[in-house]
Amino acid sequence: MSTHETDAEPSERIQGANTREQVLATVGLISVHAENVHIEAMRHGRHDLELDIDRILAATRDLTDRVERLNGADPQAIWSIGGLNPAAQQALRHELRTPLNAIKGYGEMLQEDLASLRGTPLQAAVEHLVSAANDLLTLFDHMVALSVRKSHPGAIGEEAIPPVVSDKPQRSPRDRDTSSTTVQSGTILIVDDNEANRDLLSRRLTSNGYRVSMAVGGQAALDALTEADFDLVLLDLMMPDINGLEVLQRMKADVRLRMVPVIMITASAETDSAIHCIEAGAEDYLPKPFDPVLLRARIGACLEKKRWRDREQDYLRRLEAHTKDLQESLKQQTATSELLKVIGRSIFDLRSVFNLLVEYCVKLCESEHAFILRFDGRVLRLVADHNVLPDMKAYVERHPITPGRGSGAGRAVLERCTIHIPDIRNDPEYAYYGTLAVPLRTVLSVPMLRGDEVLGVIAINRHEVRPFTDSQITLMETFADQAVIAIENVRLFEEVQARTQELAHSVAELKALGEVSQAVNSTIDLETVLATIVANAVQLSDTDGGSIYVLHEASGEFEPRSTYGMDEAVIAGFKAKPIRIGDKTVVDQATVQRVAVQIADVHHDDASRVHDSILRAGFRALLTIPLLGVDRIVGALVVRRKRPGEFPRETTELLQTFAAQSVLAIQNARLFHEIEQKSRELEIASQHKSQFVANMSHELRTPLAAMLGYAELLREGIYDALPEKSLPILGRIESNGKHLLGLINTVLDISKIEAGQFKLNLAEYALGSIVETVMVATESLAATKKLAFKTEVAKGLPYGLGDEQRLTQVLLNLVGNAIKFTDAGEVRIAVGAANGYFTLSVSDSGPGIPADECERVFEKFRQVDSSNTRAKGGTGLGLAIAREIIEMHGGRIWVESTLGQGSMFRMELPVRAAAAGAT
Ligand code: ADP
């Protein structure tokens, strides 16, 4: 007898008996309904449902067996609600439930499948079956709940007992229909040792659109989880090998599985354990038997949560990546701008730009080391490096890289593009380091290009196989561009510097040449010119001293005429041992061969005559430029330098110009000297001539005056009357004598003018009476030529101040010429006064004077047309004397003439002369 039997209260026993009856009846009902379902299905020809119905029948048999076995064991104890023994409790919680769950689960599936056959006997049979299964489940729950309350009164509050029924959401079949059509996505792992459970779950979930995998136990689940990714695990709590809680704990301990959500599958009575699982990290739990709506809702919610979490994770990952990218690009930008700053600052210092560059390459591209190599058109040579292993560096220095496929840098030059070798050991062509053991694996070489020209290569390397990222490659290409900019900057800067220097030099040359030609043109002092030349020559040729030698043709010696930067001792040496034509010195050689000769080191100049003193003065190199005239040697220009070495071609060319200037100066000086000499001689000769003419004229006048005086006495009959016949002869003697006297007077006047002895005698005169005198003297001549002679003298002319006799001479000359050259027509004198000046004109109707002669007739001995003048006679001196006289009075004289119509000589004469040379 069991204790239950004896201890049980009678009421409880009655209750137990009732319960037993109820259970047995319900199980029987389930059997009948299950059979019914089978029969109706066959009748409807629904063979497609056969498999599920077989499962229902099997589960029904299983349930019936178990209930009977339980009942056969100890019916009273079992069904006594108040004192369920442990075996009974276990049975109610688990064993009985498993087949019952299967019946209910498959039954509900059929329900869904047959939803469209509402009202048919098959559908009604399935409804009854499910309803009976539900009733039995409710009964079991009730029994378990009562038993727990009875054995642990107060331990767990009523509300702590999971309201199994209330877990079922209220719904209408319509809800079920619509929800079942929603297709879900996700991969779910079902873990359950019970096949029916697995099958039911799997079918439901698959029909809901999920991908499903299954595991039969805990270990199988853990294996499946390591092999594939799952979005969700449905994990049975009670399993024979590793139970659900442990699987869950292991998953949560594994970083890779931690994030996979888990829903626990529990028997409805295992709520405590379910709560435990949730504390251990499960997302949720699902009580068996599965309510399809609850199942879908919990799985959907869980997967949605997972999706959000995945999305969040993904977002976080992307955010992280983005932040990393940003940080990287910020670092790159900082480096780039830093580099640009350095490039800007380091125009003279390419090295520090390169050093910074390699440092950045290593830092920003996560490479072990970096190189910069410059390409000289043939090979690449190392110019900067960072972190390069010493033996690698030594190798690169000893083995300049040639363009070719054997190395990254060589390949970059060859192909003019970035070369990225992810692993040199997998690159059959890579052979640069030969047998040298280098840890290189990943290599990146970027050419530095200016247009098509390769200026060099930047290379970075890694000691592990880890290809560079696109952004690192882009950065390296930016660095290469910047290196090119830096190189270009330096090149341009140096070019500008060189140009500026060239320009400055040219300007200095031009200035020096300008100074020299200025000296040559403006200074007749040869010493000054030569000193200017030699000083400029030395300064511009960048030498330390120089001298100009002039050849003295008679003695054949080169005389040092000017020196610059040479001390007294050397100059004294030059003078003591003069250089001569033919002595084989540099000066001799240069002048004889007519070429520039240089000595790069005076030590080797054995022909020098002043060798020792030159060396003592510190000179080592010299350049000699010959000074050559058209047909003779003029001398030599020598520059000396204290530094030994060849003179550049430009220096020789420059000094040729100075030499030419020197020749010019020396020849100018010579010519000037000659001209000066000649003029001095000429002047003396001219003075002698003038003196002689003046003397002679004077001497001639005395006998002529005597002759004319005696002739006059003869004509006046002082020595008795002369025979009549002789009178005309006497007249001719007198007139010729007067003519001769006139000629002599003219010559005398002109020689006085030339000798500067011509003087005016200033006195008051009346211009009218001068005109009167001239008219009286020439009237008869005009009459002889039948010329009309007219005078127009303005009234009220003022008295003038001047040399009356000379002014009369001028007027006489002009009127004499007019009469002389005019053969018909008239001669007219007109006189007036205005503004302090007398105006005089003598006009005629003669041949006139050509325009180009009008000025020249006032020159000495000038006659317009020699044959005509010859015919008319004359000396060509009259107008020259007239102009001298008028200008000495402060006036002017000129002629206006129209050829063939006559001439008019005009004068303006100050009324009051303040004449130069007046006494
Ligand atoms: P000459 O003694 O030859 O007249 P002048 O000095 O008086 O010397 O005159 C110079 C020249 O000017 C003359 O030879 C003549 O050719 C020209 N000449 C001067 N007066 C006249 C004139 N009235 N008509 C034409 N020619 C004139």
PDB file of N, CA and C in Angstrom, residues 259-308:
ATOM      1  N   MET A 259      25.939  36.784 -30.301  1.00  0.00           N
ATOM      2  CA  MET A 259      24.911  37.662 -30.817  1.00  0.00           C
ATOM      3  C   MET A 259      23.730  36.908 -31.448  1.00  0.00           C
ATOM      4  N   VAL A 260      23.841  35.590 -31.601  1.00  0.00           N
ATOM      5  CA  VAL A 260      22.727  34.847 -32.219  1.00  0.00           C
ATOM      6  C   VAL A 260      21.604  34.717 -31.172  1.00  0.00           C
ATOM      7  N   PRO A 261      20.433  35.219 -31.482  1.00  0.00           N
ATOM      8  CA  PRO A 261      19.359  35.150 -30.482  1.00  0.00           C
ATOM      9  C   PRO A 261      18.829  33.713 -30.301  1.00  0.00           C
ATOM     10  N   VAL A 262      18.415  33.436 -29.078  1.00  0.00           N
ATOM     11  CA  VAL A 262      17.937  32.090 -28.749  1.00  0.00           C
ATOM     12  C   VAL A 262      16.547  32.202 -28.127  1.00  0.00           C
ATOM     13  N   ILE A 263      15.621  31.385 -28.634  1.00  0.00           N
ATOM     14  CA  ILE A 263      14.321  31.274 -27.960  1.00  0.00           C
ATOM     15  C   ILE A 263      14.251  29.858 -27.384  1.00  0.00           C
ATOM     16  N   MET A 264      13.970  29.763 -26.096  1.00  0.00           N
ATOM     17  CA  MET A 264      13.916  28.454 -25.454  1.00  0.00           C
ATOM     18  C   MET A 264      12.553  27.817 -25.720  1.00  0.00           C
ATOM     19  N   ILE A 265      12.585  26.493 -25.930  1.00  0.00           N
ATOM     20  CA  ILE A 265      11.323  25.761 -26.061  1.00  0.00           C
ATOM     21  C   ILE A 265      11.123  25.029 -24.731  1.00  0.00           C
ATOM     22  N   THR A 266      10.014  25.289 -24.141  1.00  0.00           N
ATOM     23  CA  THR A 266       9.804  24.677 -22.825  1.00  0.00           C
ATOM     24  C   THR A 266       8.479  23.942 -22.788  1.00  0.00           C
ATOM     25  N   ALA A 267       8.461  22.981 -21.916  1.00  0.00           N
ATOM     26  CA  ALA A 267       7.151  22.423 -21.617  1.00  0.00           C
ATOM     27  C   ALA A 267       6.435  23.485 -20.815  1.00  0.00           C
ATOM     28  N   SER A 268       5.122  23.527 -20.893  1.00  0.00           N
ATOM     29  CA  SER A 268       4.426  24.659 -20.267  1.00  0.00           C
ATOM     30  C   SER A 268       4.714  24.731 -18.775  1.00  0.00           C
ATOM     31  N   ALA A 269       5.086  23.564 -18.189  1.00  0.00           N
ATOM     32  CA  ALA A 269       5.325  23.591 -16.747  1.00  0.00           C
ATOM     33  C   ALA A 269       6.736  24.035 -16.398  1.00  0.00           C
ATOM     34  N   GLU A 270       7.566  24.284 -17.418  1.00  0.00           N
ATOM     35  CA  GLU A 270       8.974  24.601 -17.124  1.00  0.00           C
ATOM     36  C   GLU A 270       9.234  26.091 -17.073  1.00  0.00           C
ATOM     37  N   THR A 271       8.255  26.838 -16.710  1.00  0.00           N
ATOM     38  CA  THR A 271       8.396  28.286 -16.751  1.00  0.00           C
ATOM     39  C   THR A 271       9.548  28.781 -15.891  1.00  0.00           C
ATOM     40  N   ASP A 272       9.740  28.137 -14.778  1.00  0.00           N
ATOM     41  CA  ASP A 272      10.857  28.546 -13.909  1.00  0.00           C
ATOM     42  C   ASP A 272      12.164  28.483 -14.663  1.00  0.00           C
ATOM     43  N   SER A 273      12.350  27.302 -15.272  1.00  0.00           N
ATOM     44  CA  SER A 273      13.598  27.120 -16.020  1.00  0.00           C
ATOM     45  C   SER A 273      13.672  28.138 -17.155  1.00  0.00           C
ATOM     46  N   ALA A 274      12.521  28.410 -17.777  1.00  0.00           N
ATOM     47  CA  ALA A 274      12.519  29.372 -18.882  1.00  0.00           C
ATOM     48  C   ALA A 274      13.008  30.730 -18.392  1.00  0.00           C
ATOM     49  N   ILE A 275      12.516  31.100 -17.218  1.00  0.00           N
ATOM     50  CA  ILE A 275      12.941  32.391 -16.653  1.00  0.00           C
ATOM     51  C   ILE A 275      14.451  32.371 -16.400  1.00  0.00           C
ATOM     52  N   HIS A 276      14.891  31.247 -15.924  1.00  0.00           N
ATOM     53  CA  HIS A 276      16.321  31.062 -15.683  1.00  0.00           C
ATOM     54  C   HIS A 276      17.117  31.275 -16.969  1.00  0.00           C
ATOM     55  N   CYS A 277      16.564  30.683 -18.040  1.00  0.00           N
ATOM     56  CA  CYS A 277      17.241  30.810 -19.338  1.00  0.00           C
ATOM     57  C   CYS A 277      17.282  32.266 -19.808  1.00  0.00           C
ATOM     58  N   ILE A 278      16.183  32.950 -19.594  1.00  0.00           N
ATOM     59  CA  ILE A 278      16.159  34.360 -20.029  1.00  0.00           C
ATOM     60  C   ILE A 278      17.219  35.152 -19.268  1.00  0.00           C
ATOM     61  N   GLU A 279      17.335  34.798 -17.999  1.00  0.00           N
ATOM     62  CA  GLU A 279      18.407  35.450 -17.220  1.00  0.00           C
ATOM     63  C   GLU A 279      19.778  35.106 -17.794  1.00  0.00           C
ATOM     64  N   ALA A 280      19.886  33.898 -18.360  1.00  0.00           N
ATOM     65  CA  ALA A 280      21.172  33.479 -18.921  1.00  0.00           C
ATOM     66  C   ALA A 280      21.382  34.041 -20.322  1.00  0.00           C
ATOM     67  N   GLY A 281      20.414  34.788 -20.827  1.00  0.00           N
ATOM     68  CA  GLY A 281      20.672  35.466 -22.106  1.00  0.00           C
ATOM     69  C   GLY A 281      19.746  35.039 -23.217  1.00  0.00           C
ATOM     70  N   ALA A 282      18.764  34.160 -22.941  1.00  0.00           N
ATOM     71  CA  ALA A 282      17.829  33.797 -24.003  1.00  0.00           C
ATOM     72  C   ALA A 282      16.932  34.991 -24.267  1.00  0.00           C
ATOM     73  N   GLU A 283      16.460  35.118 -25.512  1.00  0.00           N
ATOM     74  CA  GLU A 283      15.627  36.257 -25.886  1.00  0.00           C
ATOM     75  C   GLU A 283      14.220  36.082 -25.318  1.00  0.00           C
ATOM     76  N   ASP A 284      13.764  34.821 -25.326  1.00  0.00           N
ATOM     77  CA  ASP A 284      12.361  34.597 -25.011  1.00  0.00           C
ATOM     78  C   ASP A 284      12.168  33.096 -24.809  1.00  0.00           C
ATOM     79  N   TYR A 285      10.935  32.676 -24.537  1.00  0.00           N
ATOM     80  CA  TYR A 285      10.672  31.238 -24.489  1.00  0.00           C
ATOM     81  C   TYR A 285       9.325  30.947 -25.129  1.00  0.00           C
ATOM     82  N   LEU A 286       9.210  29.722 -25.586  1.00  0.00           N
ATOM     83  CA  LEU A 286       7.956  29.300 -26.206  1.00  0.00           C
ATOM     84  C   LEU A 286       7.502  28.022 -25.518  1.00  0.00           C
ATOM     85  N   PRO A 287       6.323  28.014 -24.945  1.00  0.00           N
ATOM     86  CA  PRO A 287       5.867  26.801 -24.278  1.00  0.00           C
ATOM     87  C   PRO A 287       5.316  25.802 -25.301  1.00  0.00           C
ATOM     88  N   LYS A 288       5.553  24.524 -25.029  1.00  0.00           N
ATOM     89  CA  LYS A 288       4.958  23.481 -25.847  1.00  0.00           C
ATOM     90  C   LYS A 288       3.562  23.194 -25.269  1.00  0.00           C
ATOM     91  N   PRO A 289       2.590  22.831 -26.011  1.00  0.00           N
ATOM     92  CA  PRO A 289       2.631  22.713 -27.451  1.00  0.00           C
ATOM     93  C   PRO A 289       2.649  24.094 -28.085  1.00  0.00           C
ATOM     94  N   PHE A 290       3.131  24.152 -29.307  1.00  0.00           N
ATOM     95  CA  PHE A 290       3.310  25.472 -29.909  1.00  0.00           C
ATOM     96  C   PHE A 290       2.022  26.052 -30.379  1.00  0.00           C
ATOM     97  N   ASP A 291       1.758  27.176 -29.905  1.00  0.00           N
ATOM     98  CA  ASP A 291       0.640  27.938 -30.461  1.00  0.00           C
ATOM     99  C   ASP A 291       1.189  28.654 -31.688  1.00  0.00           C
ATOM    100  N   PRO A 292       0.602  28.396 -32.834  1.00  0.00           N
ATOM    101  CA  PRO A 292       1.207  28.926 -34.062  1.00  0.00           C
ATOM    102  C   PRO A 292       1.336  30.446 -34.050  1.00  0.00           C
ATOM    103  N   VAL A 293       0.321  31.117 -33.532  1.00  0.00           N
ATOM    104  CA  VAL A 293       0.363  32.582 -33.554  1.00  0.00           C
ATOM    105  C   VAL A 293       1.458  33.102 -32.623  1.00  0.00           C
ATOM    106  N   LEU A 294       1.469  32.480 -31.438  1.00  0.00           N
ATOM    107  CA  LEU A 294       2.496  32.891 -30.469  1.00  0.00           C
ATOM    108  C   LEU A 294       3.891  32.628 -31.031  1.00  0.00           C
ATOM    109  N   LEU A 295       4.001  31.459 -31.665  1.00  0.00           N
ATOM    110  CA  LEU A 295       5.276  31.083 -32.270  1.00  0.00           C
ATOM    111  C   LEU A 295       5.732  32.140 -33.270  1.00  0.00           C
ATOM    112  N   ARG A 296       4.828  32.434 -34.161  1.00  0.00           N
ATOM    113  CA  ARG A 296       5.165  33.395 -35.198  1.00  0.00           C
ATOM    114  C   ARG A 296       5.499  34.765 -34.601  1.00  0.00           C
ATOM    115  N   ALA A 297       4.651  35.142 -33.601  1.00  0.00           N
ATOM    116  CA  ALA A 297       4.853  36.461 -33.010  1.00  0.00           C
ATOM    117  C   ALA A 297       6.205  36.550 -32.324  1.00  0.00           C
ATOM    118  N   ARG A 298       6.536  35.506 -31.553  1.00  0.00           N
ATOM    119  CA  ARG A 298       7.799  35.572 -30.801  1.00  0.00           C
ATOM    120  C   ARG A 298       8.995  35.506 -31.751  1.00  0.00           C
ATOM    121  N   ILE A 299       8.890  34.590 -32.717  1.00  0.00           N
ATOM    122  CA  ILE A 299      10.022  34.462 -33.664  1.00  0.00           C
ATOM    123  C   ILE A 299      10.176  35.749 -34.466  1.00  0.00           C
ATOM    124  N   GLY A 300       8.991  36.237 -34.941  1.00  0.00           N
ATOM    125  CA  GLY A 300       9.039  37.486 -35.732  1.00  0.00           C
ATOM    126  C   GLY A 300       9.693  38.591 -34.929  1.00  0.00           C
ATOM    127  N   ALA A 301       9.244  38.759 -33.667  1.00  0.00           N
ATOM    128  CA  ALA A 301       9.772  39.842 -32.829  1.00  0.00           C
ATOM    129  C   ALA A 301      11.266  39.663 -32.613  1.00  0.00           C
ATOM    130  N   CYS A 302      11.612  38.404 -32.380  1.00  0.00           N
ATOM    131  CA  CYS A 302      13.010  38.130 -32.087  1.00  0.00           C
ATOM    132  C   CYS A 302      13.895  38.412 -33.306  1.00  0.00           C
ATOM    133  N   LEU A 303      13.383  37.941 -34.461  1.00  0.00           N
ATOM    134  CA  LEU A 303      14.181  38.181 -35.672  1.00  0.00           C
ATOM    135  C   LEU A 303      14.251  39.671 -35.995  1.00  0.00           C
ATOM    136  N   GLU A 304      13.158  40.357 -35.777  1.00  0.00           N
ATOM    137  CA  GLU A 304      13.132  41.779 -36.037  1.00  0.00           C
ATOM    138  C   GLU A 304      14.178  42.472 -35.158  1.00  0.00           C
ATOM    139  N   LYS A 305      14.177  42.017 -33.889  1.00  0.00           N
ATOM    140  CA  LYS A 305      15.145  42.574 -32.939  1.00  0.00           C
ATOM    141  C   LYS A 305      16.557  42.306 -33.451  1.00  0.00           C
ATOM    142  N   LYS A 306      16.717  41.056 -33.935  1.00  0.00           N
ATOM    143  CA  LYS A 306      18.044  40.670 -34.417  1.00  0.00           C
ATOM    144  C   LYS A 306      18.436  41.528 -35.636  1.00  0.00           C
ATOM    145  N   ARG A 307      17.417  41.712 -36.489  1.00  0.00           N
ATOM    146  CA  ARG A 307      17.696  42.526 -37.683  1.00  0.00           C
ATOM    147  C   ARG A 307      18.108  43.937 -37.285  1.00  0.00           C
ATOM    148  N   TRP A 308      17.393  44.489 -36.314  1.00  0.00           N
ATOM    149  CA  TRP A 308      17.751  45.820 -35.848  1.00  0.00           C
ATOM    150  C   TRP A 308      19.154  45.831 -35.268  1.00  0.00           C
TER     151      TRP A 308
END
